[in-house]
CSV table of C-alpha atoms in Angstrom, one decimal:
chain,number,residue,atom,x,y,z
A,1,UNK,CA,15.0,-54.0,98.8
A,2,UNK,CA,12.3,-52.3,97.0
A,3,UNK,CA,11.9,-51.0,93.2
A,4,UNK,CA,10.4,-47.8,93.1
A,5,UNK,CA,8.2,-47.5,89.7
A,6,UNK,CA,9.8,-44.9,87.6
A,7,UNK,CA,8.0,-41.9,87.4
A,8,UNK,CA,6.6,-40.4,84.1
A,9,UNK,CA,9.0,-38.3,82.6
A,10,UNK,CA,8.4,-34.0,83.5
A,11,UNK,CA,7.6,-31.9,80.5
A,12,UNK,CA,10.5,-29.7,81.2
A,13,UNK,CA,12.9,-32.7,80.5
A,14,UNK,CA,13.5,-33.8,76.4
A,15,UNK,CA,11.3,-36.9,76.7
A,16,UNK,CA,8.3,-34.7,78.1
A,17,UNK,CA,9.1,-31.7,75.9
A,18,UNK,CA,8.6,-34.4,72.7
A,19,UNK,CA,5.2,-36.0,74.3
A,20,UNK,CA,4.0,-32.8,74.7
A,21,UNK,CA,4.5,-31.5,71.1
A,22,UNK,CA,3.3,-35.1,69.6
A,23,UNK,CA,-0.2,-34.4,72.0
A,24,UNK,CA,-0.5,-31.3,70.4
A,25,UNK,CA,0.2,-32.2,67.0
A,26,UNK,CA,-2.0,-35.1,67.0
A,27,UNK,CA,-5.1,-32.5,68.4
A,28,UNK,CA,-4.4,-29.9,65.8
A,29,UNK,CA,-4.6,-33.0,63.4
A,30,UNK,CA,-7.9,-34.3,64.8
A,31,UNK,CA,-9.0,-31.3,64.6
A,32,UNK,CA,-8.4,-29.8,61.3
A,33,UNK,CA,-8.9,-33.4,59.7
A,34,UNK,CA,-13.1,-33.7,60.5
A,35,UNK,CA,-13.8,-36.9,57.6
A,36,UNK,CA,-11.7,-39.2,59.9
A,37,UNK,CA,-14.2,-40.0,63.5
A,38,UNK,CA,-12.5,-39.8,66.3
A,39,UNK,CA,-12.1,-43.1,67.7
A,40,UNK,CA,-10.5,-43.7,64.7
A,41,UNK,CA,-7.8,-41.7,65.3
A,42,UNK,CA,-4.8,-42.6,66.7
A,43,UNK,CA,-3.6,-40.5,70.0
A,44,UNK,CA,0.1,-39.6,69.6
A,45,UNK,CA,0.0,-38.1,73.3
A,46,UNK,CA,0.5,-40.6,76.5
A,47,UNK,CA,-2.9,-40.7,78.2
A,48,UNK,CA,-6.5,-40.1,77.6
A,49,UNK,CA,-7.6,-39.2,74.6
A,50,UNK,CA,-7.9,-34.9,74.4
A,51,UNK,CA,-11.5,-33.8,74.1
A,52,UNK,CA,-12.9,-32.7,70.4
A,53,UNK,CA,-15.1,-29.6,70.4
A,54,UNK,CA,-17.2,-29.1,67.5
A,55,UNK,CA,-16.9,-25.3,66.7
A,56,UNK,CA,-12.5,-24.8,66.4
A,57,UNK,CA,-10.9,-21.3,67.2
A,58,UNK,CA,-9.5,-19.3,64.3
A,59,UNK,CA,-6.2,-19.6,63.5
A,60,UNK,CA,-4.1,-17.0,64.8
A,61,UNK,CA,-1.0,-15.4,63.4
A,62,UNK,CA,1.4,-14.3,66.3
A,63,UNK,CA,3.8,-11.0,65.0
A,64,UNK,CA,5.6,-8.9,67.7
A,65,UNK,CA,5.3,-5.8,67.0
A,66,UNK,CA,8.2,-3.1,67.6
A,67,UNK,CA,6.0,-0.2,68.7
A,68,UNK,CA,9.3,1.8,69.3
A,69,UNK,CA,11.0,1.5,65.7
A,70,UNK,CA,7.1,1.6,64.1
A,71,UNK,CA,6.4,4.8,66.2
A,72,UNK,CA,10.1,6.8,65.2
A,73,UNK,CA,9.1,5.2,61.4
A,74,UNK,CA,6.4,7.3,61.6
A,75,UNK,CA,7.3,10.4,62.9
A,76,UNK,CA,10.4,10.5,60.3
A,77,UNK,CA,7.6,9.9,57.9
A,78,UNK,CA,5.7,12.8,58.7
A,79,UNK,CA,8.8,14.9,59.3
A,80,UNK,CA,9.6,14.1,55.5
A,81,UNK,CA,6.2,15.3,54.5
A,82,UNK,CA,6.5,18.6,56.4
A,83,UNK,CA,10.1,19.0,55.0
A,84,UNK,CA,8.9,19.0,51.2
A,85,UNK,CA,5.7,20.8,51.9
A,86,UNK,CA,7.9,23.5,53.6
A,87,UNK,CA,11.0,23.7,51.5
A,88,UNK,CA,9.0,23.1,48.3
A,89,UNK,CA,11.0,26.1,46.3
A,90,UNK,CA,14.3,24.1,46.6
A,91,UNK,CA,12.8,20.4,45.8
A,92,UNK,CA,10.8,21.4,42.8
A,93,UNK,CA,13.6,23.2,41.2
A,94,UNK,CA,16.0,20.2,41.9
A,95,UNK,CA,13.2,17.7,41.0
A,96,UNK,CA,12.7,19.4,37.8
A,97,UNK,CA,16.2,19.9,36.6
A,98,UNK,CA,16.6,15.7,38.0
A,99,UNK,CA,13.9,15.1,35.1
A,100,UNK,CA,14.8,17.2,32.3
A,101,UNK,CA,18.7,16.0,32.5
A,102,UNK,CA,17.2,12.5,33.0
A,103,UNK,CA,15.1,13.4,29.6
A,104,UNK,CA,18.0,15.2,27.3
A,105,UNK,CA,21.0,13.2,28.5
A,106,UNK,CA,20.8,10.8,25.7
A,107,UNK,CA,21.1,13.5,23.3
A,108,UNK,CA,23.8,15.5,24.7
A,109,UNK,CA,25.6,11.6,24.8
A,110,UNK,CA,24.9,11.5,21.2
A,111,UNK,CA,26.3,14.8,20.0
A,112,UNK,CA,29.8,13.9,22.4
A,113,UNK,CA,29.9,11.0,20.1
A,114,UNK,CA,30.4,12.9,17.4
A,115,UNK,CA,32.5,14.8,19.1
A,116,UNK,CA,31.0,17.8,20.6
A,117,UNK,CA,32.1,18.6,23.7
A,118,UNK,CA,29.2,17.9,26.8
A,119,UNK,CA,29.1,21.6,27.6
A,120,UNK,CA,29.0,23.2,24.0
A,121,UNK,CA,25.8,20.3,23.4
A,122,UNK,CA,23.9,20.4,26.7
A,123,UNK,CA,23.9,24.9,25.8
A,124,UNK,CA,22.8,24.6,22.3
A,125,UNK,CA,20.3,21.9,23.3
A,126,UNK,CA,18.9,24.0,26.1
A,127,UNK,CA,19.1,27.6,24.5
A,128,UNK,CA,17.1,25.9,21.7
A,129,UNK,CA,14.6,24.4,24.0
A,130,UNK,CA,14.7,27.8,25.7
A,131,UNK,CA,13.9,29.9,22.5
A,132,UNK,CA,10.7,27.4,21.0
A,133,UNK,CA,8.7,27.7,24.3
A,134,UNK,CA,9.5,31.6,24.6
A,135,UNK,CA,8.4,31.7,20.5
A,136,UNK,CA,5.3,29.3,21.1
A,137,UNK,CA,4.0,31.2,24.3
A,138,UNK,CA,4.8,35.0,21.9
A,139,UNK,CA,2.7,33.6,19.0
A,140,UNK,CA,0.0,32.4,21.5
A,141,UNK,CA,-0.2,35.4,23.5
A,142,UNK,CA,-2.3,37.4,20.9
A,143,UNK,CA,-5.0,34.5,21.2
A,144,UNK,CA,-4.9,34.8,24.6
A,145,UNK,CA,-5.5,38.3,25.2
A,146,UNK,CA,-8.3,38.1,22.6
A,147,UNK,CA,-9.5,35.2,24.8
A,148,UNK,CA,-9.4,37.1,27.8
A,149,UNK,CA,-11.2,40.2,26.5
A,150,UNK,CA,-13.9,38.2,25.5
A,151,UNK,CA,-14.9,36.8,28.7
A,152,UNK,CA,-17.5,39.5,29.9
A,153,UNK,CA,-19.0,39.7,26.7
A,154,UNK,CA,-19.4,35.7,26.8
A,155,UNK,CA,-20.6,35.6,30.7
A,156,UNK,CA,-23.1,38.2,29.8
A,157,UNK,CA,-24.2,36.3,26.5
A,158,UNK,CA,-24.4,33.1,28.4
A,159,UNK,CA,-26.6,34.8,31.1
A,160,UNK,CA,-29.1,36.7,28.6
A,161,UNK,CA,-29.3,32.8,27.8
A,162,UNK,CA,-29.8,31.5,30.7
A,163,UNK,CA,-32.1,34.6,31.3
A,164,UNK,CA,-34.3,34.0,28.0
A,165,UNK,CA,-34.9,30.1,28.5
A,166,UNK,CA,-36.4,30.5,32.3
A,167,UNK,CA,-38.3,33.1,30.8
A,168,UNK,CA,-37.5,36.7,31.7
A,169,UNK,CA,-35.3,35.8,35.3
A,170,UNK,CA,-33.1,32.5,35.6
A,171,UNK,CA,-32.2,30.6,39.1
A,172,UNK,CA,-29.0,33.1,39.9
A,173,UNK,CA,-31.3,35.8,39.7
A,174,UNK,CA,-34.2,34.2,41.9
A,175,UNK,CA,-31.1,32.7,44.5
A,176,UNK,CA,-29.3,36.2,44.5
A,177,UNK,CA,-32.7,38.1,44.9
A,178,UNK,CA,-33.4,35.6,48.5
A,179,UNK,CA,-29.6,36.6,49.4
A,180,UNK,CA,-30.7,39.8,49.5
A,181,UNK,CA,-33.5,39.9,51.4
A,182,UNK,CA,-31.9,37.6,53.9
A,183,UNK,CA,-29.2,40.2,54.1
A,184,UNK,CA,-31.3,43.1,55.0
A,185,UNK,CA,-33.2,41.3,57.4
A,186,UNK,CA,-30.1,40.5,59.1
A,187,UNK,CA,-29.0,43.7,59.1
A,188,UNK,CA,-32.0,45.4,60.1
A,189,UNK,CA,-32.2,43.0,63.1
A,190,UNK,CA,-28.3,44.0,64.0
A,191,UNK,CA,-28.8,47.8,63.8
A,192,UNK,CA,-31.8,47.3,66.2
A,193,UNK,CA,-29.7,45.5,68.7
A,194,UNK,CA,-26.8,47.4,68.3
A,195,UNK,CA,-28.3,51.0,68.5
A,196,UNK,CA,-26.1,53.3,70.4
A,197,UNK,CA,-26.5,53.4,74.1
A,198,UNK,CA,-25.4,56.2,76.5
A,199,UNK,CA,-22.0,56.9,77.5
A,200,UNK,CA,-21.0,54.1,74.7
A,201,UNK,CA,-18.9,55.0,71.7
A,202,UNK,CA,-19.7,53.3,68.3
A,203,UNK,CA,-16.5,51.8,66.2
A,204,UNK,CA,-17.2,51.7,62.7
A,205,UNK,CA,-14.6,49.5,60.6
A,206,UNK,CA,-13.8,50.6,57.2
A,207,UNK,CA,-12.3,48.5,54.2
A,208,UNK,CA,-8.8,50.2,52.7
A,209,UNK,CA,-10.0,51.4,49.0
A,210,UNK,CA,-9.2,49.3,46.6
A,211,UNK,CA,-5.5,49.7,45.4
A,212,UNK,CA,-4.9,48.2,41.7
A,213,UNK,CA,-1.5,49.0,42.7
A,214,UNK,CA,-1.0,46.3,45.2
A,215,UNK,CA,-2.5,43.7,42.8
A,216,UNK,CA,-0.2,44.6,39.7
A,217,UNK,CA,2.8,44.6,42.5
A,218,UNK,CA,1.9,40.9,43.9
A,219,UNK,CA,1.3,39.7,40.3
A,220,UNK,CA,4.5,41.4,39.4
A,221,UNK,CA,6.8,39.5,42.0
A,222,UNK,CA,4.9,36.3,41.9
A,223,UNK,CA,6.1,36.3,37.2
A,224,UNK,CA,9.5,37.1,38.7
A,225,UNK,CA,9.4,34.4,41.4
A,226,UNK,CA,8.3,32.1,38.5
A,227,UNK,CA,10.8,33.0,35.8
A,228,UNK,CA,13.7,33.0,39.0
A,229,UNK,CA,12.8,29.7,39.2
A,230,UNK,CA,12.8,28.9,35.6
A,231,UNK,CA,16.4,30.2,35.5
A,232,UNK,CA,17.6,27.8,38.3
A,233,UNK,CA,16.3,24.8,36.7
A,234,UNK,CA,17.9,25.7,33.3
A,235,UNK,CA,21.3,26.0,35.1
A,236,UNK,CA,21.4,23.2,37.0
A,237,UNK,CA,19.5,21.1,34.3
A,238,UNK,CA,23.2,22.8,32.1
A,239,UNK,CA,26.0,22.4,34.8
A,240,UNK,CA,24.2,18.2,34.9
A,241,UNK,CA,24.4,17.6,31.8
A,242,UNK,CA,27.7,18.7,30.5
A,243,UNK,CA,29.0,17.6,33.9
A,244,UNK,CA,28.6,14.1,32.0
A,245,UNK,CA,29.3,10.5,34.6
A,246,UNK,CA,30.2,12.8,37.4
A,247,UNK,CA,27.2,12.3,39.9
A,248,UNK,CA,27.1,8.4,39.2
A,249,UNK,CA,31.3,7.9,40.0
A,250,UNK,CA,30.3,10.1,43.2
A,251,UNK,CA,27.5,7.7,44.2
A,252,UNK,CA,29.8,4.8,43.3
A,253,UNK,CA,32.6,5.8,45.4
A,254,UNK,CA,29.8,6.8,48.7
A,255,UNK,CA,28.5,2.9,47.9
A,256,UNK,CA,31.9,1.6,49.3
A,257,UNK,CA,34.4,-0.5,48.3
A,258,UNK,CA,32.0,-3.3,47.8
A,259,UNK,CA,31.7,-4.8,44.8
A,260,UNK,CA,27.6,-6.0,45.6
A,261,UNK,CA,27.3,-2.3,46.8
A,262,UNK,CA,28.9,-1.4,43.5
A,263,UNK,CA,26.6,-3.6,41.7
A,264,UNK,CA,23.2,-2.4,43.0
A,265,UNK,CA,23.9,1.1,43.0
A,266,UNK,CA,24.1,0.7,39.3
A,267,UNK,CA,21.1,-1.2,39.1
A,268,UNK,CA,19.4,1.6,40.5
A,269,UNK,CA,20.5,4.4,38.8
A,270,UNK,CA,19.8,2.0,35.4
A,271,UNK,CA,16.4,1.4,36.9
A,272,UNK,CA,15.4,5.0,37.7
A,273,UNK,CA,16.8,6.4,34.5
A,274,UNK,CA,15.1,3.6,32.1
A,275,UNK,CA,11.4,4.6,34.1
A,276,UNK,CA,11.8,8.1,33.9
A,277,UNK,CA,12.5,8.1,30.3
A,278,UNK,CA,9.8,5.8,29.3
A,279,UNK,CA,7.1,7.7,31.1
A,280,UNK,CA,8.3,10.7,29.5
A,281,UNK,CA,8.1,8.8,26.3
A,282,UNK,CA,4.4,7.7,27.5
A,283,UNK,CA,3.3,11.2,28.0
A,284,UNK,CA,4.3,12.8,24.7
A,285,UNK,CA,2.5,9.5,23.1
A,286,UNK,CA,-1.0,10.8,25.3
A,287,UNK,CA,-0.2,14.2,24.8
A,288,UNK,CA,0.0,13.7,20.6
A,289,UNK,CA,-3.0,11.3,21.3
A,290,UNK,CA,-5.0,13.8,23.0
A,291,UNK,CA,-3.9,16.4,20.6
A,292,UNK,CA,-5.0,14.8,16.8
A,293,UNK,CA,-8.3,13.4,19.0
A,294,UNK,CA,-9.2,16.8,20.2
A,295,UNK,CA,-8.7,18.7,16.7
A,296,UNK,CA,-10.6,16.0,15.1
A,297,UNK,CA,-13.2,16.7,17.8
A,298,UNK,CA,-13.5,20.0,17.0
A,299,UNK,CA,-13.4,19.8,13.3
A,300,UNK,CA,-16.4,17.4,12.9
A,301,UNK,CA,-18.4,20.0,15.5
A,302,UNK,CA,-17.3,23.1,13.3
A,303,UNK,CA,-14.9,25.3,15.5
A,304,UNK,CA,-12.7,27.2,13.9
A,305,UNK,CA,-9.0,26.9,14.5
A,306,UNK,CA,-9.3,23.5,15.3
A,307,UNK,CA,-5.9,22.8,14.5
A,308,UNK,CA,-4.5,25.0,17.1
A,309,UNK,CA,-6.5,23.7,19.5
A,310,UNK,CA,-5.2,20.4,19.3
A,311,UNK,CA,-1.9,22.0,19.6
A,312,UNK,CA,-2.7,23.4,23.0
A,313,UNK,CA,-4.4,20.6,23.9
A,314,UNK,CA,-1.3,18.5,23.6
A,315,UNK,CA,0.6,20.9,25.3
A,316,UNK,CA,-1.4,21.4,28.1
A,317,UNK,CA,-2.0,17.4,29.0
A,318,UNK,CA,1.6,17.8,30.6
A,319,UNK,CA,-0.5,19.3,33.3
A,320,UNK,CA,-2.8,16.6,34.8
A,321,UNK,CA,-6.4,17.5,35.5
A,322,UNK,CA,-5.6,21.2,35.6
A,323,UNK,CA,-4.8,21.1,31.8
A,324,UNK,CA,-7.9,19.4,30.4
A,325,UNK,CA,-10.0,21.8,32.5
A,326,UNK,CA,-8.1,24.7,30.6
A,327,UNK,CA,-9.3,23.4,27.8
A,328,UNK,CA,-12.6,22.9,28.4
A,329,UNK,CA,-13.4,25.8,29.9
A,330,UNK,CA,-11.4,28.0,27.0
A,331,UNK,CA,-12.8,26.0,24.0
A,332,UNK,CA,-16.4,26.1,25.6
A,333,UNK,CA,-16.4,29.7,26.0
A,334,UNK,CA,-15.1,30.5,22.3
A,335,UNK,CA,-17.5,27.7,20.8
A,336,UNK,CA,-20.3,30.3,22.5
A,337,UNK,CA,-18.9,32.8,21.4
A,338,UNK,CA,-18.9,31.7,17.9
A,339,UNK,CA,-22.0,29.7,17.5
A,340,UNK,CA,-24.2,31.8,20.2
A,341,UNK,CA,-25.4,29.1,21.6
A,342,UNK,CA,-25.3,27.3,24.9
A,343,UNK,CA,-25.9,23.9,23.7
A,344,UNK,CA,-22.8,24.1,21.0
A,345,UNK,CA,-20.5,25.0,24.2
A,346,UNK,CA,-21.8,22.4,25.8
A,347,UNK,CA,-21.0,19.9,23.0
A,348,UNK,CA,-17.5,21.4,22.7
A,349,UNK,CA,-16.8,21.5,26.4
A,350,UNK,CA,-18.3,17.8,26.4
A,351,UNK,CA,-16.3,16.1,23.7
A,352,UNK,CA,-12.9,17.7,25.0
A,353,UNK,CA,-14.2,16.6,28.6
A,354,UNK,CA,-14.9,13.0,27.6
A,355,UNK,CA,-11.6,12.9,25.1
A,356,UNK,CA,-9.5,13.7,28.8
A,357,UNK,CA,-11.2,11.5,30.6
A,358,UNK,CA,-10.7,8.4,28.4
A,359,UNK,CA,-7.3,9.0,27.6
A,360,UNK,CA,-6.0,10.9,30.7
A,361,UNK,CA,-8.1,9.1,33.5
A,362,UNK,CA,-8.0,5.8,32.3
A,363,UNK,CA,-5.3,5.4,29.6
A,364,UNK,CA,-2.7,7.3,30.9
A,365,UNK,CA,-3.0,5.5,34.6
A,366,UNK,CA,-2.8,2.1,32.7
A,367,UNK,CA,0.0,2.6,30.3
A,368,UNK,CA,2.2,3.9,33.2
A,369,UNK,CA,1.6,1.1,35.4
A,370,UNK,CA,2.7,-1.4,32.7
A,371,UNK,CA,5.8,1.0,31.6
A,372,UNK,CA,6.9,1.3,35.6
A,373,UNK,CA,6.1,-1.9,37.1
A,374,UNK,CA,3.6,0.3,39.0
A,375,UNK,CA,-0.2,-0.5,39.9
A,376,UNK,CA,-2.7,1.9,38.6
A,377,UNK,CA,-3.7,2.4,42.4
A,378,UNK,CA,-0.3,3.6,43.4
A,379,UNK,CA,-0.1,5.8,40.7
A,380,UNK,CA,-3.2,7.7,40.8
A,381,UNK,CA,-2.5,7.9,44.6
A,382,UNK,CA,0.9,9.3,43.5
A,383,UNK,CA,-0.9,12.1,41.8
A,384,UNK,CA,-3.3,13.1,44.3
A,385,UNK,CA,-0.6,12.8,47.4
A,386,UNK,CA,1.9,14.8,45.1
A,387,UNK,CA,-0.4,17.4,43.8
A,388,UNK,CA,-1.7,17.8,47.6
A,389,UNK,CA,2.2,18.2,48.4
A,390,UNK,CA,3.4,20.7,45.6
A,391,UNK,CA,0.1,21.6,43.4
A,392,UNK,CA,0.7,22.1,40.1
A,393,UNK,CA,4.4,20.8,40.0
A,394,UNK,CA,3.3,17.9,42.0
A,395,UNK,CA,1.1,16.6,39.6
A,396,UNK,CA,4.1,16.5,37.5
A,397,UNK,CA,6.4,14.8,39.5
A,398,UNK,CA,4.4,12.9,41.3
A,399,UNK,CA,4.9,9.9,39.3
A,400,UNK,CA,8.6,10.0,39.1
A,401,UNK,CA,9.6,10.3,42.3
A,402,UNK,CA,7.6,7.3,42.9
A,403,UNK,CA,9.3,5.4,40.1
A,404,UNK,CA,12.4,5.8,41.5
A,405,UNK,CA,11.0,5.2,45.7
A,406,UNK,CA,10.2,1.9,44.0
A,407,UNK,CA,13.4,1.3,42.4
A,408,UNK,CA,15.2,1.7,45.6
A,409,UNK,CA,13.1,-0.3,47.6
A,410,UNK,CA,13.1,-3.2,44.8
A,411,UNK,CA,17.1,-3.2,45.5
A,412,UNK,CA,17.2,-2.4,49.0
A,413,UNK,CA,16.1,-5.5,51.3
A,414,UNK,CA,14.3,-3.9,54.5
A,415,UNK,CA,12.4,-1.9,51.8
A,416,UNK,CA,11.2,-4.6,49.7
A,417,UNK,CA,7.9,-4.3,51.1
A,418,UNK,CA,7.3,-0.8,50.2
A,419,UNK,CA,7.9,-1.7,46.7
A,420,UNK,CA,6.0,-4.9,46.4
A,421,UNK,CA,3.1,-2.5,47.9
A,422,UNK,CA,3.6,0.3,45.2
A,423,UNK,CA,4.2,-3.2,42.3
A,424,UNK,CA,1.6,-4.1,40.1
């Protein structure tokens, strides 16, 4: 009777499937452990010692990869985008009444405490909101139109200037004289190459005359697309506010029966609401900031009315970038027009340029971060995505949609990413 020897056991069986992950432990130990030689170390796997190279392969991190869910991610993505860019009347409107009932609903709370009903409080509030901007735009109109009269006299001031320190002709004049001549030469070469040939009939196209009509019409319906939409926002900024806790019992009730549902949901809508009202809070703090610096400014360099002009330079830093360039342009051209010279415009177009940059640029971005939770990255790409998406308005909303996408992806678990990515 013989005794066969045993054989060694398989790797697919237990005892293989533990030599075989000993063997490769004890190799990614030799290897990543280079003070102890190798003789020295002990060989966990059954067998000859494995072979050490000298140079090791990086280590690798293994992720699958859903191309399918990553690839319909996208495309909703870029769906979204198209959808605001395209129904931009209906989500500004909506966005801006969201902020200003976000903004006054504490005061409307107040005046139900002492017993005012929410409907009487949210109309005074908003009629009187209503009736200081229309006063403050009627007692700046008269500056206005004085501002815009003055612009040819100024351009032509600023080019006898221009004109008088190159001597007689300036740059635009030497650049606009080479524009011509290029001109005729092409045109000279195109009537020789296009002179009229037998049997061939010549078409000439002619421009309509100019129609100040059609200009005063377009200008006409674009003010009553703007105050249209001025009247939407008031109303549904009004039925919002005196509408009170409805919107947040409706949210709870779509949550579910829940009570963790319950709980977030709240947490959210606490969130959102807290960010929102501290940014606002952040930009009338800038926008007095930029206001007492600018008058200043212009008090030390002599312009007159300096005073207002911090008052419109508060009021325009609500607008980002396309505010301070109002008023650097405007309080430039009257500095000209009042010192008659081109180096005072530049020291008053300077000064309110550098007072914007400082505060708007760097500031602003900074302070928001720290109020929101957001990095000073995601909210300056906030403001360039958003203003790309909606211009003007997007520059103003830019930053609280984003405060509440964050919000919701800090509460929501498959989104946390997207808010540790927006996080400071």
């Amino acid at each position: 009777m013989t005794t066969e020897p045993t054989p060694p056991p398989s790797p697919e069986s237990p005892a293989g499937e533990d030599q075989a992950t000993a063997a490769q432990v004890g190799d990614a130990v030799l290897r990543e452990d280079s003070n102890v030689p190798a003789a020295a170390a002990p060989s966990l796997a059954v067998g000859p010692a494995p072979h050490i190279t000298p140079h090791t392969a990086p280590l690798m991190l293994h992720m699958p990869v859903d191309v399918r869910n990553l690839s319909l991610a996208l495309l909703a993505l870029f769906a979204s985008v198209a959808l605001l860019h395209w129904a931009s009347a209906v989500f500004i409107p909506i966005m801006l009444s969201l902020l200003l009932t976000i903004a006054l609903r504490p005061a409307v709370e107040m005046m139900a405490r002492w017993h005012v009903p929410r409907a009487l409080g949210a109309g005074v509030l908003l009629v009187a909101i209503v009736a200081g901007l229309a006063s403050t735009a009627w007692s700046l109109s008269d500056g206005a139109a004085q501002l815009v009269d003055s612009v040819p006299v100024a351009a032509k001031k600023v080019r006898d200037n221009l004109k008088a320190r190159a001597g007689g002709s300036s740059p635009l004049d030497t650049v606009q004289k080479a524009a011509t001549q290029i001109e005729q030469a092409a045109n000279e070469n195109s009537a020789a190459s296009t002179a009229p040939r037998r049997g061939v009939q010549r078409v000439i196209v002619e421009r309509p005359p100019f129609d100040i009509r059609d200009y005063l019409w377009s200008g006409t319906m674009g003010l009553m697309s703007a105050l249209g939409q001025l009247m939407v926002v008031v109303f549904l900024t009004y039925f919002a506010l005196a509408s009170g806790n409805l919107f947040r019992d409706k949210l709870l009730r779509i949550a579910g029966t829940s009570l963790e549902r319950r709980k977030v949901t709240i947490h959210v809508l606490q969130d959102i609401t807290q960010q929102i009202q501290r940014y606002l809070l952040l930009q009338v703090f800038t926008s007095v900031l930029v206001g007492l610096a600018t008058g200043a400014a212009y008090w030390a360099l002599g312009l007159e009315n300096a005073a207002v002009w911090g008052v419109v330079a508060a009021v325009l830093n609500l607008a980002p970038y396309i505010g301070s360039a109002l008023v650097t342009g405007a309080s430039a051209l009257v500095a000209f027009l009042q010192f008659g010279t081109l180096d005072m415009a530049m020291a008053i177009g300077g000064a309110s340029l550098v007072i914007h940059t400082l505060i708007g640029n760097l500031l602003t971005p900074w302070l928001t971060s720290r109020t929101s939770s957001m990095s000073p990255v995601a909210v300056f790409i906030s403001v360039l995505a958003w203003g790309w998406l909606w211009g003007l308005w997007g520059l103003l909303l830019g930053i609280p949609v984003m405060m509440a996408v964050k919000a919701v992806c800090d509460r929501v678990e498959d989104l946390k990413a997207v808010g540790e990515l927006l996080g400071d």
